[in-house]
PDB file of C-alpha atoms and ligand atoms in Angstrom:
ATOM      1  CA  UNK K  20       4.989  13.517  29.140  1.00 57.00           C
ATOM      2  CA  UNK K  21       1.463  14.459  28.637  1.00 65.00           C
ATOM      3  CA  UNK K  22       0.058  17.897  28.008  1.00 67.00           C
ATOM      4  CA  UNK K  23      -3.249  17.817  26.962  1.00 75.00           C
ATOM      5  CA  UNK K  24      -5.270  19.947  25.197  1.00 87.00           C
ATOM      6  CA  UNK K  25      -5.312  21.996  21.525  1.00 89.00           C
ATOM      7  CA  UNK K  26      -2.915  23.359  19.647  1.00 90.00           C
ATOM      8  CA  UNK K  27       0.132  22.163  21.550  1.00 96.00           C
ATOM      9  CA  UNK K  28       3.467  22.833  19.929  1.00 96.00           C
ATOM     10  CA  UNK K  29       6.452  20.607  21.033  1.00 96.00           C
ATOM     11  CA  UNK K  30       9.855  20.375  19.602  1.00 97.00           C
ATOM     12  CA  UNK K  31      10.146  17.050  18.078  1.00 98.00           C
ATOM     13  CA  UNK K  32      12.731  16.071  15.388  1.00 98.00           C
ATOM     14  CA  UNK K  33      14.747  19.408  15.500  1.00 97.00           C
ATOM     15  CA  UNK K  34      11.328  21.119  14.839  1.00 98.00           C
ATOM     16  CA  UNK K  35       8.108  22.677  16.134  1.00 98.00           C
ATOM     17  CA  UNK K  36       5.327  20.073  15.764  1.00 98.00           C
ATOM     18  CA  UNK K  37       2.156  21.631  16.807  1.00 98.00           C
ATOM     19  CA  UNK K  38      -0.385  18.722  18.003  1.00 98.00           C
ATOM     20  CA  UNK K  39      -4.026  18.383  19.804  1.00 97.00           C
ATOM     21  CA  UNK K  40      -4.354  15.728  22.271  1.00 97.00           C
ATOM     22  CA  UNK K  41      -7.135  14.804  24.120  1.00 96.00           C
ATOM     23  CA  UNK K  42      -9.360  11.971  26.253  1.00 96.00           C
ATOM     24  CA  UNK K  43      -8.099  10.154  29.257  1.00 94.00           C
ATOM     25  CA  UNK K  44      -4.323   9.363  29.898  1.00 89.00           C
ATOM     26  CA  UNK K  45      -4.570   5.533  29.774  1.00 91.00           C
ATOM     27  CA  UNK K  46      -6.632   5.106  27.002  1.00 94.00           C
ATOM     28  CA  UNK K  47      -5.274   3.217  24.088  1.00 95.00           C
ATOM     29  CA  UNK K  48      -3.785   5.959  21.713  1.00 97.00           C
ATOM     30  CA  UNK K  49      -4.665   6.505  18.080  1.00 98.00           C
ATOM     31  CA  UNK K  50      -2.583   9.104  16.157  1.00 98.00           C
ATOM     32  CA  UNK K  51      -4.267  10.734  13.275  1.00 98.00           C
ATOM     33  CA  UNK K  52      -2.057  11.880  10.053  1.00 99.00           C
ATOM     34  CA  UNK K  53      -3.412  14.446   7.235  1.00 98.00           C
ATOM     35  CA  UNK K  54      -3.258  14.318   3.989  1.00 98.00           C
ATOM     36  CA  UNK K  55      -1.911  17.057   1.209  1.00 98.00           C
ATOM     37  CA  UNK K  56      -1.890  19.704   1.557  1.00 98.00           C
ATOM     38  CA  UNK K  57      -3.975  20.038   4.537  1.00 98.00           C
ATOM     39  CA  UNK K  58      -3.916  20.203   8.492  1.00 98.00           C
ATOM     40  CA  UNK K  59      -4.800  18.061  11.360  1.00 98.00           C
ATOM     41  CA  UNK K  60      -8.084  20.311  11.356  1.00 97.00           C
ATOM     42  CA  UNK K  61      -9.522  17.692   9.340  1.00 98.00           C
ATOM     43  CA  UNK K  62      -9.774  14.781  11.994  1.00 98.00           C
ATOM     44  CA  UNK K  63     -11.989  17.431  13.931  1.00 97.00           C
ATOM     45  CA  UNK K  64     -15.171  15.379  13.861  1.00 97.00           C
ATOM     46  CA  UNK K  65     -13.206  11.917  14.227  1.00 98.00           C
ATOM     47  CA  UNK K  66     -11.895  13.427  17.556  1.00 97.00           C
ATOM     48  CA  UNK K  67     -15.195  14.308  18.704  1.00 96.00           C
ATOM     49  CA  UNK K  68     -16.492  10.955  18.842  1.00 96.00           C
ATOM     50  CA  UNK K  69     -13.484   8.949  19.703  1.00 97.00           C
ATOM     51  CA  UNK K  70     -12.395  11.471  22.759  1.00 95.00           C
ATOM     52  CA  UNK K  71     -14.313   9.564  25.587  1.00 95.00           C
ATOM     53  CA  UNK K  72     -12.626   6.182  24.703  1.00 94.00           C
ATOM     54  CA  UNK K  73      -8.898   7.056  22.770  1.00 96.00           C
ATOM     55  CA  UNK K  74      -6.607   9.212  23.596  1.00 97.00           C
ATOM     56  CA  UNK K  75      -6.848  10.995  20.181  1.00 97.00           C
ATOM     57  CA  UNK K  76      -4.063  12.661  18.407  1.00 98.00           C
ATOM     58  CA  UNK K  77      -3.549  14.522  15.565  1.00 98.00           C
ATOM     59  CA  UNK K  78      -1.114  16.342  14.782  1.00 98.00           C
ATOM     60  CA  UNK K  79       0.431  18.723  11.746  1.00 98.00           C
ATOM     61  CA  UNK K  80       2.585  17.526   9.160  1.00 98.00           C
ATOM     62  CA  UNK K  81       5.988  19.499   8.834  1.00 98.00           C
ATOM     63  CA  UNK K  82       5.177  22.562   6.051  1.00 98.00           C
ATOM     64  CA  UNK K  83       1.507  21.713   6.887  1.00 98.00           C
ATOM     65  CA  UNK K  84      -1.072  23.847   9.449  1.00 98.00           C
ATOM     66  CA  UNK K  85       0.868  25.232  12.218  1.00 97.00           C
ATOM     67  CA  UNK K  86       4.169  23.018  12.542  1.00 98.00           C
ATOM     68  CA  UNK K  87       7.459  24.356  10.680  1.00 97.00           C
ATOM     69  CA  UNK K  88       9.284  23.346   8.061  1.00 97.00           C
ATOM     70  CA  UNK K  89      12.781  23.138   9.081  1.00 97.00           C
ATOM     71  CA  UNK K  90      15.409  23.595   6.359  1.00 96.00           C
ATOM     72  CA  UNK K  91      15.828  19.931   4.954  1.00 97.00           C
ATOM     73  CA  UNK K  92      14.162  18.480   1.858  1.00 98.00           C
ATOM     74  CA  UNK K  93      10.710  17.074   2.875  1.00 98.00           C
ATOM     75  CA  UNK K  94      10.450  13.190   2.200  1.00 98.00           C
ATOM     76  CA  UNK K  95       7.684  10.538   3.584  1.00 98.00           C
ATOM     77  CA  UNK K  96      11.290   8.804   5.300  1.00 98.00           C
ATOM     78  CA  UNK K  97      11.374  11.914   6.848  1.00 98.00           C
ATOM     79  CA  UNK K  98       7.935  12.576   7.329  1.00 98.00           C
ATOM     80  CA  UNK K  99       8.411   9.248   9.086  1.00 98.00           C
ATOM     81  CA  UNK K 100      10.735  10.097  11.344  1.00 98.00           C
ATOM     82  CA  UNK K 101       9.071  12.865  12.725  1.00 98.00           C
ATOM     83  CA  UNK K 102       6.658  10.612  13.602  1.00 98.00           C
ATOM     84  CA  UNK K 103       8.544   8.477  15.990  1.00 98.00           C
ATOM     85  CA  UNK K 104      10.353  11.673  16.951  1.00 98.00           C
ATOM     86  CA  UNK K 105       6.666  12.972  18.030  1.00 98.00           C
ATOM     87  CA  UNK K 106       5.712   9.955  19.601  1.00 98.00           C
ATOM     88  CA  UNK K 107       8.954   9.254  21.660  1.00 98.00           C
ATOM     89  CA  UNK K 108       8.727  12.901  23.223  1.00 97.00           C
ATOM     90  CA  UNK K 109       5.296  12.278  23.751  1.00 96.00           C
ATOM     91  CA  UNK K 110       6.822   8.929  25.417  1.00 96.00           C
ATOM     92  CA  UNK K 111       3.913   6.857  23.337  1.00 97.00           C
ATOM     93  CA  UNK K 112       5.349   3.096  22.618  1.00 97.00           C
ATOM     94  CA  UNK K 113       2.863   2.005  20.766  1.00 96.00           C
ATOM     95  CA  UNK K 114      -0.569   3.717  19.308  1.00 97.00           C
ATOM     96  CA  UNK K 115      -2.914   3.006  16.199  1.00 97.00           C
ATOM     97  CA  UNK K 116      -2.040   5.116  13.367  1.00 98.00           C
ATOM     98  CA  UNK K 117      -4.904   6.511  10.989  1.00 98.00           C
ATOM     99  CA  UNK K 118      -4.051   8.010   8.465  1.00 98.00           C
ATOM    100  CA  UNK K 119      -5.576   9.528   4.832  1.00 99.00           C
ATOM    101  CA  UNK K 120      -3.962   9.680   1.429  1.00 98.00           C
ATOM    102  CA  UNK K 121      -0.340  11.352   2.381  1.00 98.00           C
ATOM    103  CA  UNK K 122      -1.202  10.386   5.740  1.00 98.00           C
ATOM    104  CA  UNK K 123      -1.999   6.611   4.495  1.00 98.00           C
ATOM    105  CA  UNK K 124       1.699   6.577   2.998  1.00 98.00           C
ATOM    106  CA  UNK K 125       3.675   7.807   6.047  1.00 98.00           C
ATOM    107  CA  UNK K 126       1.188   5.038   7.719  1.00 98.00           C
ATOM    108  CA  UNK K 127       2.409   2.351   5.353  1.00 98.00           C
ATOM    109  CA  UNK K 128       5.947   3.450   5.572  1.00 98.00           C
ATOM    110  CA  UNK K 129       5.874   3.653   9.158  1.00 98.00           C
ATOM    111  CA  UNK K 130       5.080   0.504   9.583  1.00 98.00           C
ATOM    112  CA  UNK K 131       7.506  -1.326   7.038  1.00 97.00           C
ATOM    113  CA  UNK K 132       9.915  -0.209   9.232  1.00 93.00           C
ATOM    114  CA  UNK K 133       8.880   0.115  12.818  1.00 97.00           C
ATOM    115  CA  UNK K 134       6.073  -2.703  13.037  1.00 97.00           C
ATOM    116  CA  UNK K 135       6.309  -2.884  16.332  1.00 97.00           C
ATOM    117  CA  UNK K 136       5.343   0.693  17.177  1.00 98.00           C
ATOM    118  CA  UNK K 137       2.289  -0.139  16.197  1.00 98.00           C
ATOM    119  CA  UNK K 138      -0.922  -1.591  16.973  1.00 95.00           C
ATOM    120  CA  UNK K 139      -3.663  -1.271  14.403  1.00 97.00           C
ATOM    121  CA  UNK K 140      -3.683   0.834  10.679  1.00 98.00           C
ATOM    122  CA  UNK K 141      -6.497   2.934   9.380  1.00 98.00           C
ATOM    123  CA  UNK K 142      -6.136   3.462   6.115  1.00 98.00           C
ATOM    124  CA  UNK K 143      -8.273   6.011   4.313  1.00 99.00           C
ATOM    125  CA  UNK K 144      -8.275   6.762   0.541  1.00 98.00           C
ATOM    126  CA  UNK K 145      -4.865   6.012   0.146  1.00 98.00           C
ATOM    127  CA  UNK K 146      -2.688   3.932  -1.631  1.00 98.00           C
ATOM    128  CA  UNK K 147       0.499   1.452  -1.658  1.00 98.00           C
ATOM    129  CA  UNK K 148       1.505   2.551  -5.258  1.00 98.00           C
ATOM    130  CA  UNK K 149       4.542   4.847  -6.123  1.00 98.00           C
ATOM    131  CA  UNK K 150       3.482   7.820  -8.613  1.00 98.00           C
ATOM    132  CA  UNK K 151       3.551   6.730 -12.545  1.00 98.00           C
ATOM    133  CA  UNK K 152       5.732   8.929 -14.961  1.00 98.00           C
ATOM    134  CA  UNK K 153       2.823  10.710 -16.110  1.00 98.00           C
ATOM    135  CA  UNK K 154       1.971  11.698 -12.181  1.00 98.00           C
ATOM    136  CA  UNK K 155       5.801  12.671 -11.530  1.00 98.00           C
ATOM    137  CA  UNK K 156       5.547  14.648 -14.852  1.00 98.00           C
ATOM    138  CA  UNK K 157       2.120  16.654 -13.075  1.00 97.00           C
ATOM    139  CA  UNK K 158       3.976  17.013 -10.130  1.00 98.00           C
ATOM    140  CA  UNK K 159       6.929  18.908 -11.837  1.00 98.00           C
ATOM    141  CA  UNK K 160       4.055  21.142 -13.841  1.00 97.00           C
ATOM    142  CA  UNK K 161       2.062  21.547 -10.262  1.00 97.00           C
ATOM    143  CA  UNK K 162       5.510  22.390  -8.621  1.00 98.00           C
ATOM    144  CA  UNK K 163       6.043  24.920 -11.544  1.00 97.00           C
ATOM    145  CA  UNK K 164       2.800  26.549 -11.470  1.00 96.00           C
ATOM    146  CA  UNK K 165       2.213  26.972  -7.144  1.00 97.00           C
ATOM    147  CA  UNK K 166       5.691  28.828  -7.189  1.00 96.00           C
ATOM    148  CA  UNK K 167       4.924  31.206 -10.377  1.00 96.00           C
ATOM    149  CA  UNK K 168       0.951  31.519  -9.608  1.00 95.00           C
ATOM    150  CA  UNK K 169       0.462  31.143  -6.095  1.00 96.00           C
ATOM    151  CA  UNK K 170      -1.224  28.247  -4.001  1.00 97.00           C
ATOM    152  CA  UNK K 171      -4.463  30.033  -4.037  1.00 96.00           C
ATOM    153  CA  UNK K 172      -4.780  28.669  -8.030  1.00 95.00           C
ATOM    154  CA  UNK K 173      -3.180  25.410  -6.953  1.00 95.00           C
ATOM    155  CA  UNK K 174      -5.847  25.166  -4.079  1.00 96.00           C
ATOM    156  CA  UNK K 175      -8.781  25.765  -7.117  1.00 95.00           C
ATOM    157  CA  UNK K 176      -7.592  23.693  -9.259  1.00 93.00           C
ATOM    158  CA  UNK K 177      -7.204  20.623  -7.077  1.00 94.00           C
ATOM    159  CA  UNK K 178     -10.870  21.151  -5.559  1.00 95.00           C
ATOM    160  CA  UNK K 179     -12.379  19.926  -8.535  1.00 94.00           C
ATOM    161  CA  UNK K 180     -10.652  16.094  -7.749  1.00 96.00           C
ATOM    162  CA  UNK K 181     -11.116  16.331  -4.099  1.00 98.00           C
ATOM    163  CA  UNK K 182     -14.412  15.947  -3.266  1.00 97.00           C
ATOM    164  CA  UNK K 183     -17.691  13.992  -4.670  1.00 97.00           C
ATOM    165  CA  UNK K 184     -19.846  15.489  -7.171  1.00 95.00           C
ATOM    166  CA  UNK K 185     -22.832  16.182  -5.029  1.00 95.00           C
ATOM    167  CA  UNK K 186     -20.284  17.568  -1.951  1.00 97.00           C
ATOM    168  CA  UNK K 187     -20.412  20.674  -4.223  1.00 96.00           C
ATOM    169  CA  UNK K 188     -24.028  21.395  -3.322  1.00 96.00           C
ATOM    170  CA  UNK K 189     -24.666  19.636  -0.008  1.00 96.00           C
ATOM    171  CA  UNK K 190     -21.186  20.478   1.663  1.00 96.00           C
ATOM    172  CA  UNK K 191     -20.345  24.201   0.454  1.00 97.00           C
ATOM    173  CA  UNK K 192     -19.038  24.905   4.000  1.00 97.00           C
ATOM    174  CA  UNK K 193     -16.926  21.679   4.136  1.00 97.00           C
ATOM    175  CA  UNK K 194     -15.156  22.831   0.724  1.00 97.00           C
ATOM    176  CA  UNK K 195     -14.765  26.262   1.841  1.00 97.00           C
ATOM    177  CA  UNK K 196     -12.938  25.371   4.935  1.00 97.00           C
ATOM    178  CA  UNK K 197     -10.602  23.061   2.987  1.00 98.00           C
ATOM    179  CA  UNK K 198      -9.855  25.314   0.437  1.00 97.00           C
ATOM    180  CA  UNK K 199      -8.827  28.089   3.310  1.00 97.00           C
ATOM    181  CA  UNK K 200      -6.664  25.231   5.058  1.00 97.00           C
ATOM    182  CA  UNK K 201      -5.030  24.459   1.661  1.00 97.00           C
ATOM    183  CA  UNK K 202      -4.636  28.641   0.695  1.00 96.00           C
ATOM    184  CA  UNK K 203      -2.411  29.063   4.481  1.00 96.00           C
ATOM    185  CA  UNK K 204       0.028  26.320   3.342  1.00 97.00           C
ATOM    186  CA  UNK K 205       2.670  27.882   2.210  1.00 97.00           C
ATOM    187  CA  UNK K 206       3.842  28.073  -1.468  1.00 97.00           C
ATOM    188  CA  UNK K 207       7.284  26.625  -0.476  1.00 97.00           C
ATOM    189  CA  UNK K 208       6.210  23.806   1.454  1.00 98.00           C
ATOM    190  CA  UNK K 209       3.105  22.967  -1.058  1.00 98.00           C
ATOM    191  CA  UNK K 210       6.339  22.185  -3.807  1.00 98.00           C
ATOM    192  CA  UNK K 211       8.682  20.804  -1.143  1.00 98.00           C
ATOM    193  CA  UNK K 212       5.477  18.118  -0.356  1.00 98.00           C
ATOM    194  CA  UNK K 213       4.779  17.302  -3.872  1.00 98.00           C
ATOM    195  CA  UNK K 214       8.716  16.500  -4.425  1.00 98.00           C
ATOM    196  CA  UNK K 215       8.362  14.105  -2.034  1.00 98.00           C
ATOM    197  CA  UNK K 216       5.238  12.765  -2.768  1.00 98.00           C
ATOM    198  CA  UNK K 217       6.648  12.102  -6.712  1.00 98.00           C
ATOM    199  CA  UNK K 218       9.493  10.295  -4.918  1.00 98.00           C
ATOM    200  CA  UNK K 219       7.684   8.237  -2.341  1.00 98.00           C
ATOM    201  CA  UNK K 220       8.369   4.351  -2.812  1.00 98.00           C
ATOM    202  CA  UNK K 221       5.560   1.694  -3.172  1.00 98.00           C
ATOM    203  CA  UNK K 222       4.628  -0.097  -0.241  1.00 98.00           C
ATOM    204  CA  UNK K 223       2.558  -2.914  -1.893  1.00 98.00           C
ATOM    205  CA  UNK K 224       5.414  -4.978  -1.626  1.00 98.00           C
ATOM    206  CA  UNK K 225       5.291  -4.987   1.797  1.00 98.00           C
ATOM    207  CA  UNK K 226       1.282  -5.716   2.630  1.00 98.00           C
ATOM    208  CA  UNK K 227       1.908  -9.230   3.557  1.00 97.00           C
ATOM    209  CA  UNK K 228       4.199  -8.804   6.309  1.00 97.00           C
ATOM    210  CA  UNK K 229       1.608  -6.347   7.644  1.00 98.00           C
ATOM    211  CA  UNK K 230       0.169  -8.631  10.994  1.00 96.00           C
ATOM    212  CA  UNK K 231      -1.828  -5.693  12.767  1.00 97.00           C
ATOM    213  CA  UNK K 232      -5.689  -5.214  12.149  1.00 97.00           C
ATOM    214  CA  UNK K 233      -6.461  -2.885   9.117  1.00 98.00           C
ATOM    215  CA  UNK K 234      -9.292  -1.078   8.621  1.00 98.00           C
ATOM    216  CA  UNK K 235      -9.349   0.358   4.715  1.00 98.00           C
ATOM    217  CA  UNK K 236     -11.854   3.202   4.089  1.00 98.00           C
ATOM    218  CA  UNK K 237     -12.316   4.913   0.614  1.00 98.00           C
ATOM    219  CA  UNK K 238     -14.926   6.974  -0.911  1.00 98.00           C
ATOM    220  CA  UNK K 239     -16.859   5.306  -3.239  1.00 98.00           C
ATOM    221  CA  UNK K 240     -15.917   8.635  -5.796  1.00 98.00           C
ATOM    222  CA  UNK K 241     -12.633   9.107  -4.957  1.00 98.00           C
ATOM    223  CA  UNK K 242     -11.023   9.754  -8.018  1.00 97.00           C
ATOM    224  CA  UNK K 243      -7.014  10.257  -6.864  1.00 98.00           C
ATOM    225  CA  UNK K 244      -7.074   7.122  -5.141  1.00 98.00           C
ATOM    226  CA  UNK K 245     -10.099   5.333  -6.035  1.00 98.00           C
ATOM    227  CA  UNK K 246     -11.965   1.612  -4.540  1.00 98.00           C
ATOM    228  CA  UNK K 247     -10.443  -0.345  -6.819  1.00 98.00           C
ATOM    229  CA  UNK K 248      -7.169   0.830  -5.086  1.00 98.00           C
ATOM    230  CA  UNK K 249      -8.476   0.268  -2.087  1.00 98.00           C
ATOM    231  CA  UNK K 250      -9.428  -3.314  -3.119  1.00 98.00           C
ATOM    232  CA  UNK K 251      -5.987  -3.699  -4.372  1.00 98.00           C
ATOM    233  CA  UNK K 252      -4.740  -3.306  -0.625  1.00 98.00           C
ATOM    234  CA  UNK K 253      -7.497  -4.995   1.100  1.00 98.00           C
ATOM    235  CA  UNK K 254      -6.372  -8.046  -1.211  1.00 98.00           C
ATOM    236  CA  UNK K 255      -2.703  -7.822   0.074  1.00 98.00           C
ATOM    237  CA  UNK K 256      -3.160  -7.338   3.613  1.00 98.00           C
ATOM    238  CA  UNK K 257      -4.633 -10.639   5.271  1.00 97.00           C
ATOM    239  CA  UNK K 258      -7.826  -9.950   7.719  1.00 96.00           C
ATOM    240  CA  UNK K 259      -8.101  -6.606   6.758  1.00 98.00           C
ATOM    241  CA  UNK K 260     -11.482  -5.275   6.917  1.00 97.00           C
ATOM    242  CA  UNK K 261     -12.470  -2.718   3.852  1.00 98.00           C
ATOM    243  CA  UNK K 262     -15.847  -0.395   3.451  1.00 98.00           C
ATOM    244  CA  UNK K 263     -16.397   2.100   1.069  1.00 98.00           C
ATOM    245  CA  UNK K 264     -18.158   5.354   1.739  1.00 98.00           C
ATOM    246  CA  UNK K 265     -21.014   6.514   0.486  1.00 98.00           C
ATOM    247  CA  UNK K 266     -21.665   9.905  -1.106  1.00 97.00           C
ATOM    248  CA  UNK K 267     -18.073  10.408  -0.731  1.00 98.00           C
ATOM    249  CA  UNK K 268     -15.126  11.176  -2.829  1.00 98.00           C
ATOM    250  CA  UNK K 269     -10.905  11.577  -1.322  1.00 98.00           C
ATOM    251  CA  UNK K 270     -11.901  13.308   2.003  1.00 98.00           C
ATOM    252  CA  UNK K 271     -14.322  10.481   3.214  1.00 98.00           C
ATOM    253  CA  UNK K 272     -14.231  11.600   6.425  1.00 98.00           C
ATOM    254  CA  UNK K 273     -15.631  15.019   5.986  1.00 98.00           C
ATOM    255  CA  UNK K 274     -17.805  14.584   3.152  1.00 98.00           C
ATOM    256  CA  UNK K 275     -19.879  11.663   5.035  1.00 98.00           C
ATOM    257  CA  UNK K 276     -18.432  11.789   8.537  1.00 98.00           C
ATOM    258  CA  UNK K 277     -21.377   9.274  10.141  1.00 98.00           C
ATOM    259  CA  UNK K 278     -20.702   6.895   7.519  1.00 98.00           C
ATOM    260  CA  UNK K 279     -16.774   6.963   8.101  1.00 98.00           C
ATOM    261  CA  UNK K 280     -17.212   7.350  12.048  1.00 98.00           C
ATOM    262  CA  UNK K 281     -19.410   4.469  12.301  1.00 98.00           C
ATOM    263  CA  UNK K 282     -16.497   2.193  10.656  1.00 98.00           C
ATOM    264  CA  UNK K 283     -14.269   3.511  12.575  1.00 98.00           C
ATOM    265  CA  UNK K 284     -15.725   3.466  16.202  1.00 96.00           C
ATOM    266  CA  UNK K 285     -16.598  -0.344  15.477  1.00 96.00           C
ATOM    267  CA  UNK K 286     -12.909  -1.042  14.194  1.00 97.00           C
ATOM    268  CA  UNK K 287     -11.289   0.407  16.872  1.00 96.00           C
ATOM    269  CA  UNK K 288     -14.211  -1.104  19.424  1.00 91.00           C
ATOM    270  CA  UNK K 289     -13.734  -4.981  18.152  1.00 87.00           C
ATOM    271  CA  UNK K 290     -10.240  -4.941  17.554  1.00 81.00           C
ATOM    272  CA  UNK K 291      -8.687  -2.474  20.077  1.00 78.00           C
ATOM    273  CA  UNK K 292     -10.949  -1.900  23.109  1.00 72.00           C
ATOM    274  CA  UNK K 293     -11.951  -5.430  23.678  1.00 70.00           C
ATOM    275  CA  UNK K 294      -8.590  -6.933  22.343  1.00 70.00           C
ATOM    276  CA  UNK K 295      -6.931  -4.884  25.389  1.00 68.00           C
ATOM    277  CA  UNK K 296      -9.482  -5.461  27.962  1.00 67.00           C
ATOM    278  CA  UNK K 297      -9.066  -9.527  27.209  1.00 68.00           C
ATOM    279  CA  UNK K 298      -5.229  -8.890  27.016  1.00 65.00           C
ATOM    280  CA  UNK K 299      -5.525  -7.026  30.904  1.00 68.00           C
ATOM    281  CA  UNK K 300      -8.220 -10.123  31.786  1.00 70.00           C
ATOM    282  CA  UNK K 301      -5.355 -13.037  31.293  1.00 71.00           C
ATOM    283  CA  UNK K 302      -2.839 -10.976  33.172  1.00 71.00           C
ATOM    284  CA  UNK K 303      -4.998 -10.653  36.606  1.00 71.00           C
ATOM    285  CA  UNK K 304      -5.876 -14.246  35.716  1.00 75.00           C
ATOM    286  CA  UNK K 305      -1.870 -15.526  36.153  1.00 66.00           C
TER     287      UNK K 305
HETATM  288  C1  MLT F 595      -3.535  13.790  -0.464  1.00 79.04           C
HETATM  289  O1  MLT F 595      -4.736  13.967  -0.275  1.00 79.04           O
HETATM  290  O2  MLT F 595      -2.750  13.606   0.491  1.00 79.04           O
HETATM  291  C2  MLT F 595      -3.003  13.824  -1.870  1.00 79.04           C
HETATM  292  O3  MLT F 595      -4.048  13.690  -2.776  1.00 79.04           O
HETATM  293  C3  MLT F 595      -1.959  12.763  -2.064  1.00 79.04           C
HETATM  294  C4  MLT F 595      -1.361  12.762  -3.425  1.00 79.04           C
HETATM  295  O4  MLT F 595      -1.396  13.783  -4.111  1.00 79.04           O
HETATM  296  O5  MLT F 595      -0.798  11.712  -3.810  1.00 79.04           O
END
């Protein structure tokens, strides 16, 4: 099934999953996951470049931009399995995930479980960790405060920890369009999300078994998932590849888009394009 174009919405996992999806049909397919609480608006300029080569993906997260909620509690298991659900409809076997902070964990979780779904990671500040006490404990207060005061306050207040210091001067628009993105999500879905992000499990137990290229990005000021986390998981998983961003704090790839692009496009180049041209070379060769 293949529908291209913006804004799509599909029913996927019992709910409306609304999706863009673009560049040519056979391309090899990289699917592009958001992080919290934002939309798949933020892959924009990664789309842009990649469109000619990938078929690019990205899509909403239930509660998040334009896809629903549905009535059940949110979870990254969940999360998860509207995933597959998306990709099966879309009748996608296997595609690269990419994926940034939330994104990074339904990434991770994804592929503990269905490995084989999958053919490379790209994981941007993120991390493998479950939440502490003390972060479960913010959560609660967070959860508290978006359904007394609104997500408008929720969406200041995080701001501050989002971006790098000097995106505050050189990337005013940048910030403004996030903070609109956050303000749309609603109020219900903002506390459902960070339930399940206090209850997500760790996945650094898992790293090894991860046999797929990995590309780890992270800004170099990212200060809710910061390099040394990033080092942590470029440690675990064997032959992954890990850069840090420059003049960049937890949205890396808006804050210094050529930076993160340029990582990307050769990732994806060296081990996707010319791993499936060689792949397609030995088969006209038997
Ligand atoms: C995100 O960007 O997805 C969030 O910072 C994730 C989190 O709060 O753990």
């Amino acid at each position: 099934m293949r529908n291209p174009g913006k804004n799509i919405r599909i029913t996927a996992n019992n709910i409306t999953i609304s999706y863009t999806d673009e560049g040519p049909e056979n391309a090899p397919v990289i699917i592009f996951i958001h992080g919290f609480p934002f939309s798949k608006e933020m892959w924009d300029n990664q789309m842009e470049v990649l469109y000619k080569k990938f078929r690019v993906i990205a899509y909403d997260v239930r509660g998040h931009g334009d896809s629903d909620s549905g009535t059940d509690d949110f979870s990254i298991e969940l999360f998860v399995e509207d995933l597959l659900s998306l990709m099966d409809t879309l009748e996608i076997k296997k595609t690269s995930l990419c994926g940034l902070s939330m994104g990074g964990y339904i990434a991770l979780k994804a592929m503990d479980n269905h490995s084989y779904r999958f053919d490379a990671l790209i994981l941007c500040d993120t991390s493998c960790k479950a939440d502490s006490p003390e972060a479960k404990n913010k959560r609660m207060k967070a959860i508290e405060s978006v359904l007394k005061n609104g997500v408008e306050k929720f969406a200041d207040e995080s701001l501050t920890n989002f971006f790098a210091q000097e995106s505050f001067i050189t990337k005013k628009d940048v910030i403004a369009d996030v903070r609109e993105i956050m303000a749309n999500t609603t109020g219900e879905s903002v506390a459902k999300t960070l339930l399940a992000l206090s209850g997500r499990k760790e996945t650094c137990t898992k790293l090894w078994k991860i046999k797929v290229p990995v590309l780890i990005l992270v800004g170099e000021e990212d200060k809710i998932t910061p390099p040394e986390t990033a080092q942590f998981m470029h440690e675990a998983i064997n032959g992954s590849v890990m850069s840090v961003i420059k003049n960049a704090g937890h949205l890396s790839n808006l804050e210094n888009p050529d930076q993160f692009n340029e990582q990307l496009k050769k990732f994806l180049g060296e081990k996707i394009v010319s791993r499936k041209t060689e792949v397609r070379k030995k088969k006209s060769e038997a």
